[in-house]
C-alpha cells in the first residue's frame, strides 16, 4: 500500500515546518490564515499544529484562541491576559476574556473585561461588549442605566437585542405596555442595520410577534394585527403569530378571517407554540359563528391530533432511551435525505425537526448538544489519525521485509530537483524586484526541503526500526485519548439524554393540558345543546 511522502516525513520528523492533517506543508506566510480557517470550522487540532511556528502581531491572539478551543483553558486565558496588557489586539483579548468570565458566571470580572473591550474596541466586538454592559445593568434592576448605554450604541443586532430585553422587563413591570411597545419599536428599527440577513430576519420576526402579543393584551387589536401580519410565514414563531392574529381578528368580529389564520397555523407541527391553541381556536370560531355541529367536529379533530402527537412523543422517548438523544433527536432530525428544492419548504413541517428547534431554544440544551457534537468530531479525528498511523506502520513493516523504496526513482527525483534548484539560483541572481526575489528564495527553500526529504526517504529503510517504535508509542497514546474521549462523551450524552427526556415529558404534558381544554369545550357544547333541547321540549 502506498502512502503520501509528506505523511511519512511528518511521522519521521523530517519535514521542515508544520504539516496539516492531510500531509501538506504550510508556508510561513499562510499559517495565520490556516489557523483562522481551522478555528472558524471548529478544527482545533489543525490550529494547534500551527501555533508553535507562527510569527507576527496576530500570532499570540490566534495561539490563545487555539488553546481555548482545544481545551487548554488555563493556557489560553493566560495568553489572553498578556495580550490584554499590551497595545496590540487588546480589545479582542478583553472580549474573549469577558466571554470566558461570563461562561463561569463571574459577572464582576466579565463586566471589567467587557468595559475594556468597549473602551478600546470597534465594530461588532465593541457593540457586543456594550450590550453585555447594558444587560448587567438591566439584570441589576437599573433599566434607566441600561437604556443610557443602549442609546449610545450603533444601530444593529446587539442594540436590537438589548432593547428587546428591556421591553421584556417593561412588560413585566408595567400594567400598561406603552413603554414596552416603544422599546420594541426601537429594537425593530435597530434590526434594519444588521448585515447578517438570517440573524436579522429571525430577530425581527420574534420582536414582531412579541409586539403583536402586547398590543393584543392591551386591547389594541388593529395595532396587533399590523405587527403580526409582518411576521414571515417560514419562521419558528409563525404559528404563534398566526394564533394571536386570529384572536385579534376575532375580537374585531371577523370570525371567518380568524379561522383562516388558525387553519394556517394548524398546518405546522404541534411542537411549535400556538399550534395546539389554533386547533382549539377552530372549534371556538365555529361556535361563535353559530355552527355548533362543526364546532363539535373541530374539537374532536383537535383531540385526535393531540392523541396522535402523544403517540409520536412516546415513540421519540423510546428512541431516545435506545439510541440516545443525540442520535434520535439531533441526527434523526437532519434533512440530508431531502431534495434541495424541498429542503426549505418541508423542513418547517417535519415534527422531529420542529421538536429539535424548540428543544434548542434553551441555552442548556444548546450547550449539551454542542458538547456531544464536539466530542464526536474529536473521536472521529482521533480515529482518522489512528488509521493513518496504522497504514504508515504497515508500510514500514513492508519495507523491513524487503519492500523498500525504488532507489533509482529517488535518485532521478533528486537529480530533477537539483536541476530546478540551479535554475532558481540563476534566476535569483538576475531578479530585480523585492517581491520577485522573495518568491524565488521561497522556491529555493522548498526545493531544498524536498531534497532533504528525498534523502531521508532513501535512508528510511535503515532507520525504520526507530520510527516504527515511535509510531507504536503514538498509537498507544491515541488509544488512550480515545478512551478518555469515549468516557467524556458517555457523560455528555447522559446529560443530554436527561434534558431531552425531561423536554419530551413537558411536551407530553402540554398535549394532555390541551386535550383537557378541548374536553371542557366539548362538555360545555353538549351542555348548551342539552339546555336548548330542554327549552324546545318545554315549549
Coordinates of C-alpha atoms in Angstrom, one line a residue:
X1 CA 0.0 0.0 0.0
X2 CA 1.4 3.4 -1.0
X3 CA 1.2 6.4 1.4
X4 CA 2.0 10.1 0.8
X5 CA 5.6 11.1 1.1
X6 CA 4.7 14.1 3.4
X7 CA 2.8 11.9 5.8
X8 CA 5.8 9.6 6.1
X9 CA 8.2 12.5 6.6
X10 CA 5.9 14.2 9.1
X11 CA 5.8 11.0 11.2
X12 CA 9.6 10.7 11.0
X13 CA 10.1 14.3 12.0
X14 CA 11.9 15.1 8.7
X15 CA 9.5 17.8 7.4
X16 CA 10.6 21.4 7.8
X17 CA 7.6 23.5 9.1
X18 CA 4.1 22.5 10.3
X19 CA 2.1 19.9 8.4
X20 CA -1.7 19.7 8.1
X21 CA -3.6 16.6 8.8
X22 CA -3.7 15.8 5.1
X23 CA 0.1 15.9 4.9
X24 CA 0.6 19.4 3.3
X25 CA 3.5 21.6 4.5
X26 CA 2.2 25.1 5.1
X27 CA 4.4 28.1 4.2
X28 CA 5.1 30.5 7.0
X29 CA 3.1 33.4 5.4
X30 CA 0.0 31.2 5.1
X31 CA 0.0 29.8 8.6
X32 CA -2.1 32.5 10.3
X33 CA -4.8 32.1 7.6
X34 CA -4.8 28.3 8.0
X35 CA -5.2 28.8 11.8
X36 CA -8.1 31.2 11.4
X37 CA -9.8 28.8 9.0
X38 CA -9.3 25.9 11.4
X39 CA -10.8 27.9 14.3
X40 CA -13.7 29.1 12.2
X41 CA -14.6 25.5 11.2
X42 CA -14.1 24.0 14.7
X43 CA -10.9 22.1 13.7
X44 CA -8.9 22.8 16.8
X45 CA -6.3 20.1 16.2
X46 CA -5.2 21.7 12.9
X47 CA -5.0 25.0 14.6
X48 CA -2.8 23.6 17.4
X49 CA -0.4 22.1 14.8
X50 CA 0.3 25.6 13.5
X51 CA 0.5 27.8 16.6
X52 CA 4.1 26.9 17.6
X53 CA 5.5 28.0 14.3
X54 CA 3.6 31.3 13.9
X55 CA 5.1 34.8 13.9
X56 CA 3.6 38.2 13.6
X57 CA 1.4 40.5 15.6
X58 CA -1.7 38.3 15.4
X59 CA 0.1 35.1 16.4
X60 CA -0.4 35.4 20.2
X61 CA -4.1 36.0 19.8
X62 CA -4.5 33.0 17.4
X63 CA -2.4 30.9 19.8
X64 CA -4.7 31.8 22.7
X65 CA -7.9 31.0 20.7
X66 CA -6.4 27.7 19.6
X67 CA -5.6 26.8 23.3
X68 CA -9.1 27.7 24.4
X69 CA -10.8 25.8 21.5
X70 CA -8.6 22.7 22.1
X71 CA -9.5 22.5 25.8
X72 CA -6.3 24.1 27.2
X73 CA -8.3 26.7 29.0
X74 CA -5.7 27.9 31.5
X75 CA -3.0 28.3 28.9
X76 CA -5.4 30.2 26.6
X77 CA -6.6 32.6 29.4
X78 CA -3.0 33.3 30.5
X79 CA -2.1 34.2 26.9
X80 CA -5.2 36.4 26.6
X81 CA -4.3 38.3 29.8
X82 CA -0.8 39.0 28.5
X83 CA -2.4 40.4 25.2
X84 CA -4.9 42.5 27.2
X85 CA -2.0 44.2 29.0
X86 CA -0.4 45.1 25.7
X87 CA -1.3 47.5 22.9
X88 CA -1.9 45.0 20.2
X89 CA -5.3 43.2 19.9
X90 CA -6.1 44.4 23.4
X91 CA -9.8 44.9 22.8
X92 CA -10.2 41.4 21.1
X93 CA -8.4 39.7 24.0
X94 CA -10.6 41.6 26.5
X95 CA -13.7 40.5 24.6
X96 CA -12.7 36.8 24.8
X97 CA -11.8 37.1 28.5
X98 CA -15.2 38.7 29.1
X99 CA -17.0 35.8 27.4
X100 CA -14.9 33.3 29.3
X101 CA -15.8 35.0 32.6
X102 CA -19.5 35.0 31.6
X103 CA -19.3 31.3 31.0
X104 CA -18.1 30.9 34.6
X105 CA -20.9 33.1 35.9
X106 CA -18.3 35.7 37.1
X107 CA -20.3 38.8 36.2
X108 CA -17.9 41.1 38.1
X109 CA -14.8 40.0 36.0
X110 CA -16.9 39.9 32.9
X111 CA -18.0 43.5 33.3
X112 CA -14.4 44.5 33.8
X113 CA -13.2 42.8 30.6
X114 CA -16.3 44.0 28.6
X115 CA -15.6 47.5 29.8
X116 CA -12.1 47.3 28.3
X117 CA -13.4 45.8 25.1
X118 CA -15.9 48.6 24.8
X119 CA -13.3 51.3 25.5
X120 CA -10.6 50.0 23.1
X121 CA -12.6 48.0 20.6
X122 CA -14.6 48.8 17.5
X123 CA -17.1 47.3 15.2
X124 CA -19.1 44.2 16.2
X125 CA -16.9 43.4 19.2
X126 CA -17.5 46.8 20.7
X127 CA -21.2 46.6 20.2
X128 CA -21.4 43.2 21.8
X129 CA -19.3 44.4 24.8
X130 CA -21.7 47.4 25.2
X131 CA -24.7 45.1 25.0
X132 CA -23.3 43.0 27.9
X133 CA -22.6 46.0 30.0
X134 CA -26.2 47.2 29.4
X135 CA -27.6 43.8 30.2
X136 CA -25.7 43.7 33.5
X137 CA -27.4 47.0 34.5
X138 CA -30.8 45.6 33.4
X139 CA -30.3 42.4 35.5
X140 CA -29.3 44.6 38.4
X141 CA -32.7 46.4 38.3
X142 CA -31.4 49.6 36.7
X143 CA -33.2 49.8 33.3
X144 CA -32.5 53.6 33.1
X145 CA -28.8 53.0 33.1
X146 CA -29.2 50.1 30.7
X147 CA -31.2 52.4 28.4
X148 CA -28.5 55.1 28.6
X149 CA -25.8 52.6 27.4
X150 CA -28.1 51.3 24.6
X151 CA -28.8 54.8 23.4
X152 CA -25.1 55.3 22.7
X153 CA -24.7 52.1 20.7
X154 CA -24.7 51.9 16.9
X155 CA -27.8 50.5 15.2
X156 CA -27.5 46.8 14.6
X157 CA -28.1 43.4 16.1
X158 CA -26.7 43.9 19.6
X159 CA -28.6 47.1 20.1
X160 CA -31.8 45.4 18.9
X161 CA -31.3 42.5 21.3
X162 CA -30.7 45.0 24.2
X163 CA -33.9 46.9 23.5
X164 CA -35.8 43.7 23.1
X165 CA -34.7 42.5 26.6
X166 CA -35.5 46.0 28.0
X167 CA -39.0 45.6 26.5
X168 CA -39.5 42.3 28.3
X169 CA -38.7 43.9 31.6
X170 CA -41.0 46.8 30.9
X171 CA -43.8 44.3 30.0
X172 CA -43.4 42.5 33.3
X173 CA -43.2 45.7 35.5
X174 CA -45.8 47.9 33.9
X175 CA -49.6 47.4 33.7
X176 CA -49.6 49.5 30.6
X177 CA -47.5 48.1 27.8
X178 CA -46.7 51.5 26.3
X179 CA -43.1 51.6 27.4
X180 CA -42.5 48.0 26.2
X181 CA -44.0 48.7 22.8
X182 CA -41.8 51.8 22.4
X183 CA -38.7 49.7 23.2
X184 CA -39.8 47.1 20.7
X185 CA -40.3 49.7 18.0
X186 CA -36.8 50.9 18.7
X187 CA -35.5 47.3 18.6
X188 CA -37.2 46.7 15.2
X189 CA -35.7 49.9 13.8
X190 CA -32.3 48.7 15.0
X191 CA -32.5 45.4 13.3
X192 CA -32.6 47.1 9.9
X193 CA -28.9 47.9 10.2
X194 CA -27.9 44.3 10.8
X195 CA -25.9 43.0 7.8
X196 CA -26.4 39.3 8.6
X197 CA -29.8 38.6 6.9
X198 CA -30.7 35.3 8.6
X199 CA -30.0 36.7 12.0
X200 CA -31.8 39.9 11.3
X201 CA -34.9 38.1 9.9
X202 CA -35.1 35.7 12.9
X203 CA -34.8 38.5 15.5
X204 CA -37.2 40.7 13.6
X205 CA -39.9 38.0 13.5
X206 CA -39.6 37.4 17.2
X207 CA -39.8 41.1 18.0
X208 CA -42.9 41.5 15.8
X209 CA -44.6 38.5 17.5
X210 CA -43.9 40.0 20.9
X211 CA -45.2 43.4 19.9
X212 CA -48.3 41.9 18.5
X213 CA -48.9 39.9 21.7
X214 CA -48.5 43.0 23.9
X215 CA -50.8 45.1 21.7
X216 CA -53.4 42.3 21.8
X217 CA -53.2 42.2 25.5
X218 CA -53.7 45.9 25.7
X219 CA -56.8 45.7 23.6
X220 CA -55.2 47.5 20.6
X221 CA -56.4 44.9 18.1
X222 CA -55.7 46.8 14.9
X223 CA -52.1 47.6 16.0
X224 CA -51.7 43.9 17.0
X225 CA -52.9 42.8 13.5
X226 CA -50.5 45.2 11.9
X227 CA -47.5 43.8 13.8
X228 CA -48.4 40.1 13.3
X229 CA -49.1 40.4 9.6
X230 CA -45.4 41.4 9.1
X231 CA -44.1 38.1 10.6
X232 CA -42.6 35.9 7.9
X233 CA -44.5 32.6 7.1
X234 CA -41.4 30.4 7.5
X235 CA -40.3 31.3 11.0
X236 CA -40.5 29.2 14.2
X237 CA -42.7 31.9 15.7
X238 CA -45.1 32.0 12.7
X239 CA -47.7 29.6 14.2
X240 CA -47.9 31.7 17.4
X241 CA -48.2 34.9 15.4
X242 CA -51.0 33.3 13.3
X243 CA -52.8 32.2 16.5
X244 CA -52.7 35.7 18.0
X245 CA -53.6 37.2 14.6
X246 CA -56.7 35.1 14.7
X247 CA -57.5 36.2 18.2
X248 CA -57.2 39.8 17.3
X249 CA -59.4 39.3 14.2
X250 CA -62.0 37.5 16.3
X251 CA -62.1 40.4 18.8
X252 CA -62.8 42.7 15.8
X253 CA -65.7 40.4 14.9
X254 CA -64.1 38.9 11.8
X255 CA -64.5 35.2 12.7
X256 CA -64.1 34.0 9.2
X257 CA -60.7 35.6 8.8
X258 CA -59.7 34.5 12.3
X259 CA -60.5 30.9 11.4
X260 CA -58.4 31.2 8.3
X261 CA -55.4 32.3 10.4
X262 CA -55.9 29.3 12.8
X263 CA -56.3 27.0 9.9
X264 CA -52.9 28.1 8.5
X265 CA -51.3 27.6 12.0
X266 CA -52.8 24.1 12.1
X267 CA -50.5 23.1 9.2
X268 CA -47.4 23.4 11.4
X269 CA -46.3 20.6 13.7
X270 CA -47.7 20.6 17.2
X271 CA -44.3 21.2 18.6
X272 CA -44.5 24.9 17.8
X273 CA -46.1 27.2 20.2
X274 CA -49.5 28.3 19.1
X275 CA -50.5 25.3 17.1
X276 CA -52.3 23.4 19.8
X277 CA -54.3 26.5 20.7
X278 CA -55.1 27.1 17.0
X279 CA -56.8 23.6 16.9
X280 CA -59.0 24.7 19.8
X281 CA -59.5 28.1 18.2
X282 CA -61.1 26.5 15.1
X283 CA -63.8 24.9 17.3
X284 CA -64.3 28.2 19.2
X285 CA -64.6 30.0 15.8
X286 CA -67.4 27.7 14.6
X287 CA -69.1 28.1 18.0
X288 CA -69.0 31.9 17.8
X289 CA -70.2 31.8 14.2
X290 CA -73.2 29.7 15.3
X291 CA -72.1 26.4 13.6
X292 CA -72.3 24.2 16.6
X293 CA -72.1 20.9 14.7
X294 CA -68.9 21.9 13.0
X295 CA -67.6 23.2 16.4
X296 CA -68.0 19.8 17.9
X297 CA -66.3 18.1 15.0
X298 CA -63.4 20.6 15.2
X299 CA -63.0 19.9 19.0
X300 CA -63.0 16.1 18.3
X301 CA -60.4 16.6 15.5
X302 CA -58.2 18.5 17.9
X303 CA -58.4 15.7 20.4
X304 CA -57.5 13.2 17.8
X305 CA -54.5 15.4 16.8
X306 CA -53.3 15.6 20.4
X307 CA -53.6 11.8 20.9
X308 CA -51.6 11.2 17.7
X309 CA -49.0 13.6 18.9
X310 CA -48.7 11.9 22.2
X311 CA -48.0 8.6 20.3
X312 CA -45.3 10.4 18.4
X313 CA -43.8 11.7 21.7
X314 CA -43.9 8.2 23.2
X315 CA -42.0 6.8 20.2
X316 CA -39.5 9.6 20.4
X317 CA -39.0 9.0 24.1
X318 CA -38.4 5.3 23.4
X319 CA -35.9 6.1 20.7
X320 CA -34.0 8.5 23.0
X321 CA -33.7 5.7 25.5
X322 CA -32.5 3.3 22.8
X323 CA -30.2 5.5 20.7
X324 CA -29.6 8.4 22.9
X325 CA -30.9 12.0 22.4
X326 CA -28.1 12.9 20.0
X327 CA -28.8 10.0 17.7
X328 CA -32.6 10.1 18.0
X329 CA -33.3 13.8 18.2
X330 CA -30.4 15.6 16.7
X331 CA -29.2 13.3 13.9
X332 CA -32.7 12.0 13.4
X333 CA -33.9 15.5 12.5
X334 CA -31.2 16.1 9.8
X335 CA -32.7 16.8 6.4
X336 CA -29.9 15.4 4.2
X337 CA -32.3 13.0 2.6
X338 CA -34.4 15.8 1.2
X339 CA -34.0 17.1 -2.3
X340 CA -32.5 20.6 -2.4
X341 CA -35.7 22.2 -3.8
X342 CA -37.8 20.7 -0.9
X343 CA -35.4 21.5 2.0
X344 CA -36.7 25.0 2.7
X345 CA -40.4 24.2 2.2
X346 CA -40.6 20.9 4.1
X347 CA -38.1 21.5 6.9
X348 CA -40.6 23.5 9.0
X349 CA -43.3 20.8 8.5
X350 CA -41.2 17.9 10.0
X351 CA -42.3 17.1 13.6
X352 CA -38.9 15.9 14.7
X353 CA -37.1 19.0 13.2
X354 CA -39.7 21.2 15.0
X355 CA -39.1 19.5 18.3
X356 CA -35.3 19.8 17.8
X357 CA -35.6 23.6 17.1
X358 CA -37.9 24.1 20.1
X359 CA -35.6 22.0 22.3
X360 CA -32.5 24.0 21.2
X361 CA -34.3 27.3 22.2
X362 CA -32.8 27.0 25.7
X363 CA -29.1 27.7 26.5
X364 CA -28.7 24.5 28.5
X365 CA -29.8 22.3 25.5
X366 CA -27.5 24.2 23.1
X367 CA -24.5 23.7 25.4
X368 CA -25.3 20.0 25.9
X369 CA -25.7 19.3 22.1
X370 CA -22.6 21.3 21.3
X371 CA -20.6 19.3 23.8
X372 CA -21.6 16.0 22.4
X373 CA -21.1 17.1 18.8
X374 CA -17.6 18.4 19.7
X375 CA -16.6 15.1 21.4
X376 CA -17.9 13.2 18.4
X377 CA -15.8 15.2 16.0
X378 CA -12.8 14.8 18.2
X379 CA -13.3 11.0 18.3
X380 CA -13.7 10.9 14.6
X381 CA -10.4 12.9 14.2
X382 CA -8.5 10.6 16.5
X383 CA -9.9 7.6 14.6
X384 CA -8.6 9.1 11.4
X385 CA -5.2 9.7 12.9
X386 CA -5.1 6.2 14.3
X387 CA -6.0 4.7 10.9
X388 CA -3.3 6.8 9.1
X389 CA -0.6 5.7 11.6
X390 CA -1.6 2.1 11.3
X391 CA -1.2 2.4 7.5
X392 CA 2.1 4.0 7.9
X393 CA 3.3 1.3 10.4
X394 CA 2.2 -1.3 7.9
X395 CA 4.2 0.4 5.2
X396 CA 7.3 0.3 7.4
X397 CA 6.8 -3.4 8.2
X398 CA 6.6 -3.9 4.4
X399 CA 9.9 -2.1 3.9
X400 CA 11.6 -4.1 6.6
X401 CA 10.6 -7.2 4.7
X402 CA 12.3 -6.0 1.5
X403 CA 9.7 -3.7 0.0
X404 CA 11.9 -0.6 0.3
X405 CA 11.5 2.4 -2.0
X406 CA 13.0 2.3 -5.5
X407 CA 16.4 3.9 -5.1
X408 CA 16.7 4.6 -8.9
X409 CA 13.5 6.6 -8.9
X410 CA 14.6 8.5 -5.8
X411 CA 17.9 9.4 -7.4
X412 CA 16.1 10.6 -10.5
X413 CA 13.8 12.8 -8.4
X414 CA 16.8 14.3 -6.6
X415 CA 18.6 15.0 -9.9
X416 CA 15.5 16.8 -11.2
X417 CA 15.2 18.7 -8.0
X418 CA 18.8 19.8 -8.2
X419 CA 18.4 20.9 -11.8
X420 CA 15.4 23.0 -10.8
X421 CA 17.4 24.4 -7.9
X422 CA 20.2 25.5 -10.2
X423 CA 17.7 27.3 -12.4
X424 CA 16.1 29.1 -9.5
X425 CA 19.6 30.2 -8.3
X426 CA 20.4 31.7 -11.7
X427 CA 17.0 33.5 -11.8
X428 CA 17.6 34.7 -8.3
X429 CA 20.9 36.3 -9.4
X430 CA 19.1 38.2 -12.2
X431 CA 16.0 39.2 -10.1
X432 CA 15.5 42.9 -9.6
X433 CA 12.2 43.4 -7.7
X434 CA 12.0 42.6 -3.9
X435 CA 8.8 40.6 -4.4
X436 CA 10.4 38.5 -7.2
X437 CA 13.4 37.9 -5.0
X438 CA 11.2 36.8 -2.1
X439 CA 9.2 34.3 -4.2
X440 CA 12.4 32.9 -5.8
X441 CA 14.0 32.5 -2.4
X442 CA 10.9 30.7 -1.1
X443 CA 11.0 28.3 -4.1
X444 CA 14.7 27.7 -3.4
X445 CA 13.9 26.8 0.2
X446 CA 11.1 24.4 -0.8
X447 CA 13.4 22.6 -3.3
X448 CA 16.0 22.3 -0.5
X449 CA 13.4 20.8 1.8
X450 CA 12.3 18.4 -0.9
X451 CA 15.9 17.3 -1.4
X452 CA 16.4 16.7 2.3
X453 CA 13.1 14.8 2.4
X454 CA 14.1 12.6 -0.5
X455 CA 17.5 11.9 1.2
X456 CA 15.6 11.0 4.4
X457 CA 13.4 8.6 2.4
X458 CA 16.4 6.9 0.8
X459 CA 17.7 6.1 4.2
X460 CA 14.4 5.3 5.8
X461 CA 14.9 1.6 5.5
X462 CA 17.8 1.6 7.9
X463 CA 16.0 3.9 10.3
X464 CA 12.6 2.3 10.1
X465 CA 13.0 0.4 13.3
X466 CA 13.2 3.6 15.5
X467 CA 10.4 5.2 13.6
X468 CA 8.3 2.0 14.0
X469 CA 8.7 2.1 17.8
X470 CA 7.7 5.8 17.8
X471 CA 4.6 5.1 15.7
X472 CA 3.6 2.3 18.1
X473 CA 4.0 4.7 21.0
X474 CA 1.8 7.3 19.2
X475 CA -0.8 4.6 18.5
X476 CA -0.8 3.7 22.2
X477 CA -1.3 7.4 23.1
X478 CA -4.1 7.8 20.6
X479 CA -5.8 4.7 22.0
X480 CA -5.6 6.3 25.5
X481 CA -7.0 9.6 24.2
X482 CA -9.9 7.8 22.6
X483 CA -10.7 6.0 25.8
X484 CA -10.8 9.4 27.6
X485 CA -13.0 10.9 24.9
X486 CA -15.3 7.9 25.0
X487 CA -15.8 8.4 28.7
X488 CA -16.4 12.1 28.4
X489 CA -18.8 11.5 25.6
X490 CA -20.8 9.0 27.6
X491 CA -21.1 11.6 30.4
X492 CA -22.1 14.3 28.0
X493 CA -24.6 12.1 26.2
X494 CA -26.1 11.1 29.6
X495 CA -26.7 14.7 30.5
X496 CA -28.2 15.4 27.1
X497 CA -30.5 12.4 27.4
X498 CA -31.7 13.7 30.8
X499 CA -32.5 17.1 29.3
X500 CA -34.2 15.6 26.2
X501 CA -36.3 13.2 28.2
X502 CA -37.5 16.0 30.5
X503 CA -38.3 18.1 27.5
X504 CA -40.4 15.3 25.9
X505 CA -42.2 14.8 29.2
X506 CA -43.0 18.5 29.2
X507 CA -44.3 18.3 25.7
X508 CA -46.5 15.3 26.6
X509 CA -48.0 17.3 29.5
X510 CA -48.7 20.1 27.2
X511 CA -50.7 17.8 24.9
X512 CA -52.5 16.5 28.0
X513 CA -53.4 20.0 29.0
X514 CA -54.6 20.9 25.5
X515 CA -56.7 17.7 25.4
X516 CA -58.3 18.6 28.8
X517 CA -59.2 22.0 27.4
X518 CA -60.9 20.6 24.3
X519 CA -62.8 18.1 26.6
X520 CA -64.1 21.0 28.6
X521 CA -65.2 22.8 25.4
X522 CA -67.0 19.7 24.2
X523 CA -68.7 19.3 27.6
X524 CA -69.8 23.0 27.5
X525 CA -71.1 22.5 24.0
X526 CA -73.1 19.3 24.9
X527 CA -74.4 21.1 27.9
X528 CA -75.6 24.0 25.8
X529 CA -77.2 21.7 23.3
X530 CA -79.0 19.8 26.1
X531 CA -80.4 23.0 27.5
X532 CA -81.5 24.1 24.1
X533 CA -83.3 20.7 23.6
X534 CA -85.0 21.1 27.0
X535 CA -86.2 24.6 26.2
X536 CA -87.6 23.4 22.9
X537 CA -89.3 20.4 24.6
X538 CA -90.9 22.6 27.3
X539 CA -92.3 24.9 24.7

